CSV table of C-alpha atoms in Angstrom, one decimal:
chain,number,residue,atom,x,y,z
A,1,MET,CA,-196.4,111.3,-93.2
A,2,SER,CA,-199.2,112.8,-95.9
A,3,GLU,CA,-197.1,112.4,-99.2
A,4,LEU,CA,-195.2,115.6,-100.5
A,5,LEU,CA,-194.9,116.4,-104.3
A,6,TYR,CA,-193.4,118.7,-106.3
A,7,GLY,CA,-194.4,121.5,-108.9
A,8,SER,CA,-192.2,123.8,-111.5
A,9,THR,CA,-192.1,127.1,-110.7
A,10,ARG,CA,-193.7,128.3,-114.1
A,11,GLY,CA,-196.6,125.9,-113.6
A,12,THR,CA,-196.2,123.5,-116.6
A,13,GLY,CA,-195.8,119.4,-116.1
A,14,GLY,CA,-198.2,118.2,-113.4
A,15,LYS,CA,-196.7,117.4,-109.7
A,16,VAL,CA,-193.7,115.3,-109.3
A,17,THR,CA,-192.9,113.2,-106.5
A,18,ALA,CA,-189.6,113.8,-104.4
A,19,SER,CA,-187.0,111.3,-105.7
A,20,GLN,CA,-189.0,112.1,-109.5
A,21,ALA,CA,-187.7,115.8,-109.0
A,22,ILE,CA,-184.0,114.2,-107.7
A,23,LEU,CA,-184.0,112.6,-111.2
A,24,LYS,CA,-185.2,115.1,-113.4
A,25,GLY,CA,-183.0,117.7,-111.8
A,26,LEU,CA,-185.0,120.1,-113.8
A,27,ALA,CA,-188.6,120.3,-114.9
A,28,ASP,CA,-189.5,119.6,-118.7
A,29,ASP,CA,-190.7,123.6,-118.6
A,30,GLY,CA,-187.1,124.9,-117.7
A,31,GLY,CA,-189.0,126.1,-114.4
A,32,LEU,CA,-187.4,124.8,-110.9
A,33,PHE,CA,-188.9,121.7,-108.5
A,34,VAL,CA,-190.4,123.2,-105.5
A,35,PRO,CA,-192.6,121.7,-102.8
A,36,GLU,CA,-196.4,122.3,-102.7
A,37,GLU,CA,-195.9,123.6,-99.4
A,38,ILE,CA,-192.6,124.0,-97.1
A,39,PRO,CA,-193.0,121.8,-94.1
A,40,ALA,CA,-192.4,122.3,-90.6
A,41,LEU,CA,-189.9,121.3,-88.2
A,42,PRO,CA,-190.9,117.8,-86.6
A,43,MET,CA,-189.7,118.5,-83.0
A,44,SER,CA,-188.9,121.8,-81.1
A,45,MET,CA,-185.2,123.2,-80.8
A,46,ARG,CA,-184.7,122.0,-77.8
A,47,GLU,CA,-185.1,118.8,-79.0
A,48,LEU,CA,-183.3,118.9,-82.4
A,49,ALA,CA,-180.0,120.4,-80.1
A,50,SER,CA,-179.5,117.2,-78.6
A,51,LEU,CA,-179.0,115.1,-82.0
A,52,SER,CA,-175.7,114.5,-84.2
A,53,TYR,CA,-175.7,115.3,-87.4
A,54,GLN,CA,-177.0,112.5,-89.3
A,55,GLU,CA,-180.0,112.5,-86.9
A,56,THR,CA,-180.1,115.9,-87.7
A,57,ALA,CA,-180.4,115.5,-91.7
A,58,LEU,CA,-183.0,112.7,-91.2
A,59,ALA,CA,-185.2,114.7,-89.0
A,60,VAL,CA,-185.0,117.8,-91.4
A,61,MET,CA,-185.1,115.6,-94.9
A,62,ARG,CA,-187.7,112.9,-93.8
A,63,GLN,CA,-190.1,116.3,-94.3
A,64,PHE,CA,-189.1,116.6,-97.5
A,65,LEU,CA,-188.4,113.4,-99.6
A,66,THR,CA,-191.7,111.8,-98.1
A,67,ASP,CA,-191.7,108.8,-100.9
A,68,PHE,CA,-188.4,107.7,-99.0
A,69,THR,CA,-188.8,105.2,-96.1
A,70,GLU,CA,-186.8,106.5,-93.2
A,71,GLU,CA,-184.9,102.9,-94.2
A,72,GLU,CA,-183.6,104.8,-97.5
A,73,LEU,CA,-182.8,108.1,-96.0
A,74,ARG,CA,-180.7,106.6,-93.1
A,75,ALA,CA,-179.0,104.8,-95.6
A,76,CYS,CA,-178.3,107.7,-97.4
A,77,ILE,CA,-176.7,109.4,-94.7
A,78,ASP,CA,-174.9,107.2,-93.3
A,79,GLY,CA,-173.3,106.5,-96.6
A,80,ALA,CA,-173.0,110.4,-96.9
A,81,TYR,CA,-172.0,111.5,-93.8
A,82,ASP,CA,-169.0,109.3,-92.5
A,83,ASP,CA,-165.2,109.6,-92.1
A,84,LYS,CA,-165.2,111.1,-95.6
A,85,PHE,CA,-165.7,114.6,-93.2
A,86,ASP,CA,-162.5,114.9,-90.7
A,87,THR,CA,-164.5,116.0,-88.3
A,88,ALA,CA,-167.3,114.1,-86.3
A,89,GLU,CA,-169.4,117.1,-85.8
A,90,ILE,CA,-169.5,117.2,-90.2
A,91,ALA,CA,-170.3,121.1,-89.6
A,92,PRO,CA,-168.9,122.6,-86.6
A,93,LEU,CA,-169.8,126.7,-85.5
A,94,ARG,CA,-166.2,128.2,-84.6
A,95,GLU,CA,-166.5,131.4,-83.0
A,96,ALA,CA,-164.2,134.3,-83.7
A,97,ASP,CA,-164.2,138.3,-84.1
A,98,GLY,CA,-168.1,138.6,-82.4
A,99,ALA,CA,-169.1,135.8,-85.1
A,100,TYR,CA,-170.0,132.0,-85.5
A,101,TYR,CA,-168.4,131.0,-88.6
A,102,LEU,CA,-170.3,127.9,-90.0
A,103,GLU,CA,-167.5,125.3,-91.1
A,104,LEU,CA,-169.1,123.7,-94.1
A,105,PHE,CA,-165.7,122.7,-95.9
A,106,HIS,CA,-164.5,119.8,-93.7
A,107,GLY,CA,-165.8,117.1,-96.5
A,108,PRO,CA,-163.4,115.3,-99.4
A,109,THR,CA,-163.4,118.0,-101.6
A,110,ILE,CA,-163.0,121.1,-98.7
A,111,ALA,CA,-166.2,123.3,-99.5
A,112,PHE,CA,-169.7,123.7,-98.7
A,113,LYS,CA,-170.6,121.7,-101.9
A,114,ASP,CA,-169.6,118.7,-100.3
A,115,MET,CA,-172.7,119.1,-97.6
A,116,ALA,CA,-175.2,118.1,-100.5
A,117,LEU,CA,-173.4,116.6,-103.2
A,118,SER,CA,-171.4,113.5,-100.9
A,119,ILE,CA,-175.4,112.6,-100.4
A,120,LEU,CA,-177.0,113.4,-103.7
A,121,PRO,CA,-175.3,110.3,-105.5
A,122,HIS,CA,-177.0,108.1,-102.9
A,123,LEU,CA,-179.9,110.0,-103.1
A,124,MET,CA,-179.9,109.7,-107.0
A,125,VAL,CA,-179.5,105.8,-106.9
A,126,THR,CA,-182.1,105.3,-104.4
A,127,ALA,CA,-184.6,107.6,-106.5
A,128,ALA,CA,-184.0,105.3,-109.9
A,129,ASN,CA,-184.2,101.9,-108.2
A,130,LYS,CA,-187.2,103.5,-106.6
A,131,ASN,CA,-188.6,104.5,-110.2
A,132,GLN,CA,-187.4,101.6,-112.4
A,133,ILE,CA,-185.4,103.7,-114.5
A,134,LYS,CA,-183.6,101.0,-116.9
A,135,ASN,CA,-181.8,104.0,-118.8
A,136,GLU,CA,-177.9,105.1,-117.5
A,137,ILE,CA,-178.4,108.8,-115.3
A,138,VAL,CA,-176.0,111.3,-116.8
A,139,ILE,CA,-175.3,114.3,-114.5
A,140,LEU,CA,-174.7,117.5,-116.5
A,141,THR,CA,-173.5,120.5,-115.0
A,142,ALA,CA,-171.7,123.3,-114.8
A,143,THR,CA,-169.3,124.6,-112.0
A,144,SER,CA,-168.0,128.2,-111.4
A,145,GLY,CA,-165.9,125.7,-109.4
A,146,ASP,CA,-166.7,124.0,-106.2
A,147,THR,CA,-169.7,122.1,-107.6
A,148,GLY,CA,-167.3,121.1,-109.9
A,149,LYS,CA,-164.8,119.2,-107.8
A,150,ALA,CA,-167.7,117.9,-105.4
A,151,ALA,CA,-170.1,116.6,-108.0
A,152,LEU,CA,-167.0,114.9,-109.9
A,153,ALA,CA,-165.4,113.2,-106.4
A,154,GLY,CA,-169.4,111.8,-105.5
A,155,PHE,CA,-170.1,110.1,-108.4
A,156,ALA,CA,-166.9,109.1,-109.8
A,157,ASP,CA,-167.3,105.2,-110.2
A,158,VAL,CA,-171.2,105.1,-109.2
A,159,PRO,CA,-172.8,102.5,-111.1
A,160,GLY,CA,-175.0,103.1,-113.3
A,161,THR,CA,-174.1,107.1,-114.0
A,162,LYS,CA,-172.1,109.0,-116.0
A,163,ILE,CA,-170.9,112.4,-114.9
A,164,ILE,CA,-170.0,115.9,-117.5
A,165,VAL,CA,-168.5,118.5,-115.6
A,166,PHE,CA,-167.8,121.9,-117.5
A,167,TYR,CA,-165.5,125.2,-116.3
A,168,PRO,CA,-164.5,128.3,-117.3
A,169,LYS,CA,-161.1,127.5,-118.1
A,170,ASP,CA,-159.9,130.9,-116.5
A,171,GLY,CA,-162.2,131.3,-114.0
A,172,VAL,CA,-161.1,128.9,-111.4
A,173,SER,CA,-158.6,128.9,-109.2
A,174,PRO,CA,-155.3,126.8,-109.7
A,175,ILE,CA,-156.4,124.6,-106.7
A,176,GLN,CA,-159.7,124.3,-107.6
A,177,LYS,CA,-158.6,123.7,-111.4
A,178,LYS,CA,-156.3,120.7,-110.1
A,179,GLN,CA,-159.0,119.1,-108.5
A,180,MET,CA,-161.2,118.8,-111.5
A,181,VAL,CA,-158.9,118.0,-114.2
A,182,THR,CA,-156.4,114.7,-112.2
A,183,GLN,CA,-160.5,113.4,-111.3
A,184,ARG,CA,-160.4,109.7,-111.6
A,185,GLY,CA,-163.1,107.5,-112.8
A,186,ALA,CA,-164.2,105.8,-115.8
A,187,ASN,CA,-167.3,107.6,-115.6
A,188,THR,CA,-166.0,110.7,-115.3
A,189,PHE,CA,-165.5,113.7,-117.9
A,190,VAL,CA,-164.2,117.0,-116.9
A,191,VAL,CA,-164.4,120.1,-120.0
A,192,GLY,CA,-163.0,123.7,-119.9
A,193,ILE,CA,-164.7,126.3,-122.4
A,194,HIS,CA,-164.0,129.3,-123.4
A,195,GLY,CA,-166.4,131.3,-121.6
A,196,ASN,CA,-167.9,132.1,-118.1
A,197,PHE,CA,-170.4,130.3,-115.8
A,198,ASP,CA,-172.8,131.7,-117.1
A,199,ASP,CA,-172.0,131.0,-120.5
A,200,ALA,CA,-171.9,127.4,-119.3
A,201,GLN,CA,-175.2,127.3,-116.8
A,202,SER,CA,-177.1,128.3,-119.7
A,203,SER,CA,-176.1,126.1,-122.1
A,204,VAL,CA,-176.5,123.1,-120.0
A,205,LYS,CA,-180.2,124.4,-119.6
A,206,ALA,CA,-180.4,124.6,-123.3
A,207,MET,CA,-179.3,121.1,-123.6
A,208,PHE,CA,-181.9,119.8,-120.3
A,209,GLY,CA,-184.7,121.6,-123.0
A,210,ASP,CA,-183.7,120.3,-125.9
A,211,GLY,CA,-186.4,117.6,-126.5
A,212,ARG,CA,-184.3,116.3,-129.9
A,213,LEU,CA,-181.8,115.8,-127.5
A,214,LYS,CA,-183.7,114.3,-125.3
A,215,ALA,CA,-185.4,111.9,-127.4
A,216,GLU,CA,-181.3,111.0,-128.8
A,217,LEU,CA,-180.2,110.3,-125.7
A,218,ASP,CA,-183.1,107.8,-124.5
A,219,ALA,CA,-182.5,106.3,-127.2
A,220,HIS,CA,-179.2,105.1,-126.6
A,221,GLY,CA,-180.4,104.1,-123.1
A,222,CYS,CA,-179.0,107.5,-120.9
A,223,GLN,CA,-181.0,110.7,-119.2
A,224,PHE,CA,-179.6,113.9,-117.8
A,225,SER,CA,-180.1,114.9,-114.4
A,226,SER,CA,-178.3,117.4,-113.0
A,227,ALA,CA,-176.3,118.1,-109.7
A,228,ASN,CA,-176.2,121.9,-109.7
A,229,SER,CA,-178.2,123.7,-107.0
A,230,ILE,CA,-180.5,123.5,-109.1
A,231,ASN,CA,-181.7,120.3,-108.1
A,232,ILE,CA,-183.7,119.7,-105.3
A,233,GLY,CA,-181.6,117.3,-104.0
A,234,ARG,CA,-178.9,119.9,-103.4
A,235,LEU,CA,-181.2,122.4,-101.7
A,236,VAL,CA,-182.8,120.2,-99.2
A,237,PRO,CA,-179.3,118.8,-97.9
A,238,GLN,CA,-178.5,122.5,-97.2
A,239,VAL,CA,-181.2,123.2,-95.0
A,240,VAL,CA,-180.0,120.5,-93.2
A,241,TYR,CA,-177.4,122.7,-91.7
A,242,TYR,CA,-178.8,125.5,-90.8
A,243,VAL,CA,-181.1,123.8,-88.3
A,244,TYR,CA,-177.9,121.8,-86.9
A,245,ALA,CA,-176.1,125.4,-86.3
A,246,TYR,CA,-179.3,126.8,-84.4
A,247,GLY,CA,-179.3,123.6,-82.3
A,248,ARG,CA,-175.2,123.7,-81.8
A,249,LEU,CA,-175.7,126.9,-80.7
A,250,LEU,CA,-178.9,126.5,-78.4
A,251,GLY,CA,-176.7,123.4,-76.8
A,252,ARG,CA,-173.7,125.0,-76.2
A,253,GLY,CA,-175.6,128.0,-74.2
A,254,ALA,CA,-175.4,131.0,-76.4
A,255,ILE,CA,-178.3,132.1,-77.1
A,256,ALA,CA,-182.1,131.2,-75.9
A,257,ASP,CA,-184.5,128.8,-77.0
A,258,GLY,CA,-186.6,130.7,-79.4
A,259,GLU,CA,-183.8,133.2,-80.0
A,260,GLU,CA,-183.5,134.6,-83.0
A,261,ILE,CA,-180.3,135.0,-85.1
A,262,ASN,CA,-179.3,136.2,-88.5
A,263,VAL,CA,-177.2,134.4,-91.1
A,264,THR,CA,-175.1,135.7,-93.4
A,265,VAL,CA,-174.2,133.9,-96.8
A,266,PRO,CA,-171.8,134.5,-99.3
A,267,THR,CA,-174.2,134.1,-103.0
A,268,GLY,CA,-173.5,133.2,-106.4
A,269,ASN,CA,-176.0,130.8,-107.6
A,270,PHE,CA,-178.3,131.7,-104.4
A,271,GLY,CA,-179.2,128.1,-103.5
A,272,ASN,CA,-176.9,128.2,-100.3
A,273,ILE,CA,-179.1,130.8,-98.5
A,274,LEU,CA,-182.4,130.1,-99.6
A,275,ALA,CA,-181.8,126.6,-98.0
A,276,ALA,CA,-181.4,129.2,-94.9
A,277,TYR,CA,-184.6,130.8,-96.2
A,278,TYR,CA,-186.7,127.6,-96.1
A,279,ALA,CA,-184.8,126.9,-92.1
A,280,LYS,CA,-186.2,129.8,-91.5
A,281,LEU,CA,-189.6,128.8,-92.7
A,282,MET,CA,-189.8,125.7,-91.6
A,283,GLY,CA,-189.7,127.4,-87.3
A,284,VAL,CA,-185.9,127.9,-87.3
A,285,PRO,CA,-185.4,131.8,-85.7
A,286,ILE,CA,-183.6,133.1,-88.3
A,287,GLY,CA,-184.3,137.0,-87.9
A,288,LYS,CA,-182.5,138.5,-91.5
A,289,LEU,CA,-180.9,136.7,-94.2
A,290,VAL,CA,-178.1,138.8,-95.1
A,291,CYS,CA,-177.2,137.9,-98.4
A,292,ALA,CA,-173.4,139.0,-99.6
A,293,SER,CA,-172.1,139.5,-102.8
A,294,ASN,CA,-168.6,140.5,-104.5
A,295,GLU,CA,-168.0,142.9,-107.3
A,296,ASN,CA,-170.2,141.1,-109.3
A,297,ARG,CA,-173.1,142.7,-107.1
A,298,VAL,CA,-176.3,141.8,-109.0
A,299,LEU,CA,-177.8,140.3,-106.3
A,300,PHE,CA,-177.1,143.2,-103.8
A,301,ASP,CA,-178.4,145.2,-106.6
A,302,PHE,CA,-181.8,143.1,-107.0
A,303,PHE,CA,-182.2,143.5,-103.0
A,304,ARG,CA,-181.7,147.3,-103.1
A,305,THR,CA,-183.6,148.1,-105.8
A,306,GLY,CA,-186.4,145.3,-107.0
A,307,ALA,CA,-185.0,145.3,-110.4
A,308,TYR,CA,-182.6,141.8,-111.4
A,309,ASP,CA,-179.9,143.0,-114.2
A,310,ARG,CA,-177.8,141.0,-115.7
A,311,ASN,CA,-176.5,143.4,-118.6
A,312,ARG,CA,-173.2,144.6,-117.0
A,313,GLU,CA,-169.8,143.4,-116.5
A,314,PHE,CA,-168.3,140.5,-115.7
A,315,ILE,CA,-165.9,140.7,-113.5
A,316,LEU,CA,-163.0,138.0,-112.2
A,317,THR,CA,-162.6,138.2,-108.8
A,318,SER,CA,-160.8,136.1,-105.7
A,319,SER,CA,-164.3,134.6,-104.9
A,320,PRO,CA,-164.3,133.2,-107.9
A,321,SER,CA,-167.4,130.5,-107.0
A,322,MET,CA,-169.7,133.9,-106.8
A,323,ASP,CA,-168.3,134.8,-110.4
A,324,ILE,CA,-171.9,135.0,-111.2
A,325,LEU,CA,-174.9,137.1,-112.9
A,326,ILE,CA,-177.4,134.7,-113.5
A,327,SER,CA,-178.1,133.2,-110.3
A,328,SER,CA,-180.7,130.4,-110.8
A,329,ASN,CA,-182.2,129.5,-107.6
A,330,LEU,CA,-183.1,133.0,-107.0
A,331,GLU,CA,-186.3,131.8,-109.5
A,332,ARG,CA,-187.6,130.0,-106.1
A,333,LEU,CA,-187.7,133.0,-104.5
A,334,VAL,CA,-189.9,134.5,-107.0
A,335,TYR,CA,-192.1,132.3,-107.2
A,336,ARG,CA,-192.7,132.7,-103.6
A,337,ILE,CA,-193.3,136.3,-102.8
A,338,ALA,CA,-195.0,136.7,-106.5
A,339,GLY,CA,-198.2,134.2,-104.5
A,340,ASN,CA,-196.8,130.8,-106.2
A,341,ASP,CA,-197.9,132.4,-109.7
A,342,ALA,CA,-196.3,130.3,-111.5
A,343,ASP,CA,-197.4,132.4,-115.1
A,344,ARG,CA,-196.2,135.9,-113.2
A,345,ASP,CA,-192.9,134.0,-112.5
A,346,ALA,CA,-192.5,132.2,-116.4
A,347,ALA,CA,-193.1,136.4,-117.8
A,348,PHE,CA,-190.0,137.1,-115.1
A,349,MET,CA,-187.6,134.5,-116.6
A,350,ARG,CA,-188.8,135.0,-120.1
A,351,SER,CA,-187.3,138.9,-119.8
A,352,LEU,CA,-184.6,137.6,-118.0
A,353,SER,CA,-183.7,135.4,-120.9
A,354,GLU,CA,-185.1,137.9,-123.5
A,355,THR,CA,-183.9,141.5,-122.3
A,356,GLY,CA,-181.2,140.4,-119.2
A,357,ARG,CA,-183.6,141.8,-116.8
A,358,TYR,CA,-187.2,142.3,-115.2
A,359,GLU,CA,-188.6,144.0,-112.2
A,360,LEU,CA,-190.6,143.3,-109.7
A,361,THR,CA,-194.2,144.9,-108.7
A,362,ALA,CA,-193.7,146.7,-105.0
A,363,ALA,CA,-196.0,144.3,-103.6
A,364,MET,CA,-193.5,141.6,-104.4
A,365,ARG,CA,-190.5,143.6,-103.4
A,366,GLU,CA,-192.4,143.3,-99.9
A,367,GLY,CA,-191.8,139.9,-99.8
A,368,LEU,CA,-188.2,140.3,-99.6
A,369,ALA,CA,-188.1,141.4,-96.0
A,370,ASP,CA,-185.9,139.0,-94.4
A,371,PHE,CA,-183.3,139.6,-96.7
A,372,ALA,CA,-180.6,142.1,-97.2
A,373,GLY,CA,-178.0,142.6,-99.6
A,374,GLY,CA,-173.7,143.9,-99.1
A,375,PHE,CA,-170.9,143.6,-101.4
A,376,ALA,CA,-167.3,143.4,-100.7
A,377,SER,CA,-164.4,145.0,-103.3
A,378,GLU,CA,-161.5,143.1,-104.0
A,379,ARG,CA,-160.0,145.6,-101.3
A,380,GLU,CA,-162.5,145.1,-98.8
A,381,THR,CA,-162.5,141.1,-99.0
A,382,ALA,CA,-158.6,141.2,-98.8
A,383,ALA,CA,-158.8,143.7,-95.6
A,384,GLU,CA,-161.2,141.6,-94.4
A,385,ILE,CA,-159.1,138.7,-94.0
A,386,ARG,CA,-155.7,139.9,-92.6
A,387,ALA,CA,-158.0,142.0,-89.7
A,388,VAL,CA,-159.5,138.6,-88.5
A,389,TYR,CA,-156.2,137.1,-89.0
A,390,GLU,CA,-154.6,139.6,-86.7
A,391,ARG,CA,-156.9,139.9,-84.3
A,392,THR,CA,-157.9,136.6,-83.8
A,393,GLY,CA,-155.3,134.1,-85.6
A,394,TYR,CA,-158.4,132.1,-87.9
A,395,VAL,CA,-157.9,132.5,-91.4
A,396,LEU,CA,-161.1,133.2,-93.7
A,397,ASP,CA,-161.2,131.9,-97.3
A,398,THR,CA,-162.1,134.8,-100.3
A,399,HIS,CA,-165.7,134.0,-100.5
A,400,THR,CA,-166.4,133.9,-96.5
A,401,ALA,CA,-164.8,136.9,-96.2
A,402,VAL,CA,-166.8,138.8,-98.5
A,403,ALA,CA,-169.5,137.6,-95.9
A,404,SER,CA,-167.5,138.4,-92.7
A,405,PHE,CA,-167.6,141.7,-93.8
A,406,VAL,CA,-170.3,142.5,-95.2
A,407,GLY,CA,-172.0,140.8,-92.6
A,408,ARG,CA,-169.9,143.0,-89.9
A,409,LYS,CA,-170.9,146.1,-91.9
A,410,TYR,CA,-174.8,144.9,-91.6
A,411,ARG,CA,-174.3,145.3,-87.7
A,412,GLU,CA,-172.4,148.4,-87.8
A,413,THR,CA,-175.0,150.5,-90.0
A,414,THR,CA,-178.2,148.8,-88.3
A,415,LYS,CA,-177.8,148.4,-85.0
A,416,ASP,CA,-178.7,144.5,-85.3
A,417,ASP,CA,-177.3,143.0,-82.1
A,418,ARG,CA,-178.4,139.3,-82.7
A,419,LYS,CA,-175.7,136.3,-82.9
A,420,MET,CA,-174.6,136.3,-86.5
A,421,VAL,CA,-173.7,132.7,-88.2
A,422,ILE,CA,-171.2,133.0,-91.1
A,423,ALA,CA,-171.3,130.5,-93.7
A,424,SER,CA,-168.1,129.4,-94.1
A,425,THR,CA,-167.8,127.5,-97.6
A,426,ALA,CA,-164.5,127.1,-98.4
A,427,SER,CA,-161.2,126.0,-97.4
A,428,PRO,CA,-158.8,128.9,-97.5
A,429,TYR,CA,-156.2,126.2,-99.0
A,430,LYS,CA,-158.3,126.5,-102.1
A,431,PHE,CA,-157.3,129.7,-102.7
A,432,THR,CA,-153.8,129.8,-100.7
A,433,ARG,CA,-152.5,132.8,-103.3
A,434,SER,CA,-155.4,135.4,-102.3
A,435,VAL,CA,-155.3,134.5,-98.8
A,436,MET,CA,-151.5,134.7,-98.6
A,437,GLU,CA,-151.1,137.8,-100.5
A,438,ALA,CA,-153.8,139.4,-98.3
A,439,ILE,CA,-152.5,138.1,-94.7
A,440,GLY,CA,-149.6,140.2,-96.5
A,441,GLY,CA,-146.1,139.5,-98.3
A,442,GLN,CA,-145.0,138.7,-102.0
A,443,TYR,CA,-145.4,135.4,-103.4
A,444,ASP,CA,-144.6,135.9,-107.1
A,445,GLY,CA,-142.1,133.3,-107.6
A,446,MET,CA,-144.0,130.6,-105.2
A,447,GLU,CA,-146.5,127.9,-106.3
A,448,ASP,CA,-149.8,127.6,-105.3
A,449,PHE,CA,-148.7,124.3,-103.1
A,450,ALA,CA,-146.0,125.7,-102.1
A,451,LEU,CA,-147.7,128.2,-100.8
A,452,ALA,CA,-150.1,126.2,-99.5
A,453,ASP,CA,-147.1,124.6,-96.8
A,454,LYS,CA,-146.8,128.2,-95.6
A,455,LEU,CA,-150.3,128.7,-94.7
A,456,ALA,CA,-150.5,125.6,-92.8
A,457,GLU,CA,-146.9,127.2,-90.8
A,458,LEU,CA,-148.5,130.6,-90.3
A,459,SER,CA,-152.3,129.0,-89.3
A,460,GLY,CA,-151.3,126.0,-87.5
A,461,VAL,CA,-154.0,124.3,-89.7
A,462,PRO,CA,-152.6,121.1,-91.9
A,463,VAL,CA,-152.8,121.3,-94.9
A,464,PRO,CA,-156.0,119.6,-96.1
A,465,ALA,CA,-155.8,115.7,-97.5
A,466,ALA,CA,-157.9,117.1,-100.4
A,467,VAL,CA,-155.1,119.4,-101.2
A,468,GLU,CA,-152.2,116.8,-100.8
A,469,GLU,CA,-154.3,114.3,-102.4
A,470,ILE,CA,-153.8,116.3,-106.1
A,471,ARG,CA,-149.5,117.9,-105.2
A,472,THR,CA,-148.6,115.2,-107.9
A,473,ALA,CA,-151.3,113.7,-109.5
A,474,GLU,CA,-151.6,113.2,-113.1
A,475,VAL,CA,-153.2,115.5,-115.1
A,476,LEU,CA,-156.4,112.8,-116.8
A,477,HIS,CA,-158.8,115.4,-118.7
A,478,ARG,CA,-157.3,117.7,-121.2
A,479,THR,CA,-160.7,118.7,-123.2
A,480,VAL,CA,-161.0,122.3,-123.8
A,481,CYS,CA,-164.3,123.9,-125.9
A,482,GLU,CA,-165.3,126.8,-127.4
A,483,ILE,CA,-169.6,127.1,-125.9
A,484,SER,CA,-171.1,126.1,-129.3
A,485,GLU,CA,-169.1,122.9,-129.4
A,486,MET,CA,-170.9,121.8,-125.9
A,487,GLU,CA,-173.3,119.9,-127.4
A,488,THR,CA,-171.5,117.9,-129.3
A,489,VAL,CA,-168.1,117.0,-127.0
A,490,VAL,CA,-171.4,115.6,-124.4
A,491,LYS,CA,-172.5,113.8,-127.0
A,492,SER,CA,-168.8,112.3,-128.2
A,493,PHE,CA,-168.6,111.2,-124.5
A,494,LEU,CA,-171.8,109.4,-124.2
A,495,GLY,CA,-171.0,107.9,-127.9
A,496,VAL,CA,-174.5,109.5,-128.9
């Protein structure tokens, strides 16, 4: 197999191997690493349909991570997708209400981020050894709720690493916050900020691009890497579950070999739906990719008008992991539809930074034909949770409900009757208050763990271990800072 190299969407810095791209996280010019080409699937969908999740992961990841040996990848995969997940299927498909929900929340933190962040630490440690890295790897990340806990769980006490997570202090659910601030591990550090996710993400990106800070860290024997979805080591494992989902549908006879399916993804930072697009480019028969937004509808407007404009009110919703106005992974799509023109991509990103907007050319808009956009209001999200529960007994979390509503509206509007896979990105137990209030009832006097018990009674699904273990866990992380103080806080933790 020939080696697949990676370059920046903004064009400078030359080509790097997959392991080098994983270690760096973000390119030196601020761009995102993309493969020189999207590799084809190594076997037919019929052959893939017979594979386990772990075998599917190996088949897909070998195509992208070509400087890892098969033995190295097997070790990473086996270390990631084991009994940390509460089902041997890892990512089961649940048929309900006329769609197939791809349940991506069976990992240790009950959100889809586990699918990639369970393997990223293994990939990163392997990559560090492969590249003779002597520095300590410092994972610096911003989270809108789920990435933070999944990254903390993955990297806690991993030798040769530290992890620092910034989250919006008032912009995550109580369960999400409790999961993060109770995280054990001598190498973990969790910080709330006075601001929103975009503020945190912009500051983290600025630290990555600061040459002075990079030199200071190097002098102290450490270097930054990222666990955000901008890291190609996050994106590649996400491609796997879309390949696996098609294989499962084919294997159970729900579709014919080669029959196209549609995929709807609740979308914030654009990584999860981009992974589905990469799966389509690899050869998975996917028709339309439906991008589902909440009331922060910047992506809906982008697909409708061709203009990306973050100059709008930031809205806190019941689906906080999607409360994002700067969708970083969209840059990878923009680069591709620009004909892999790094100069044009860089100009768009400069415009976004300086003016808050950019607009595609008419020719580039034609490159968006694989996508459709939709959004759900808070009222529509709650109504979807209630309606699906009343019709089927199946309980959706708030993010999956956004996708469920948008996917259903897409089918009704377009009459597109292809089978629909909906990415179910979190357990309803992460958002118990919003879910229970949507189903019906007043719970003002009840705390979230009591609500979790109520949800268990109502759904027949036991309270997950991820929730049980934090009921009485001690709060270990109490640091809160202003956006302007983030670099100082990082340097203090690292002793720089």
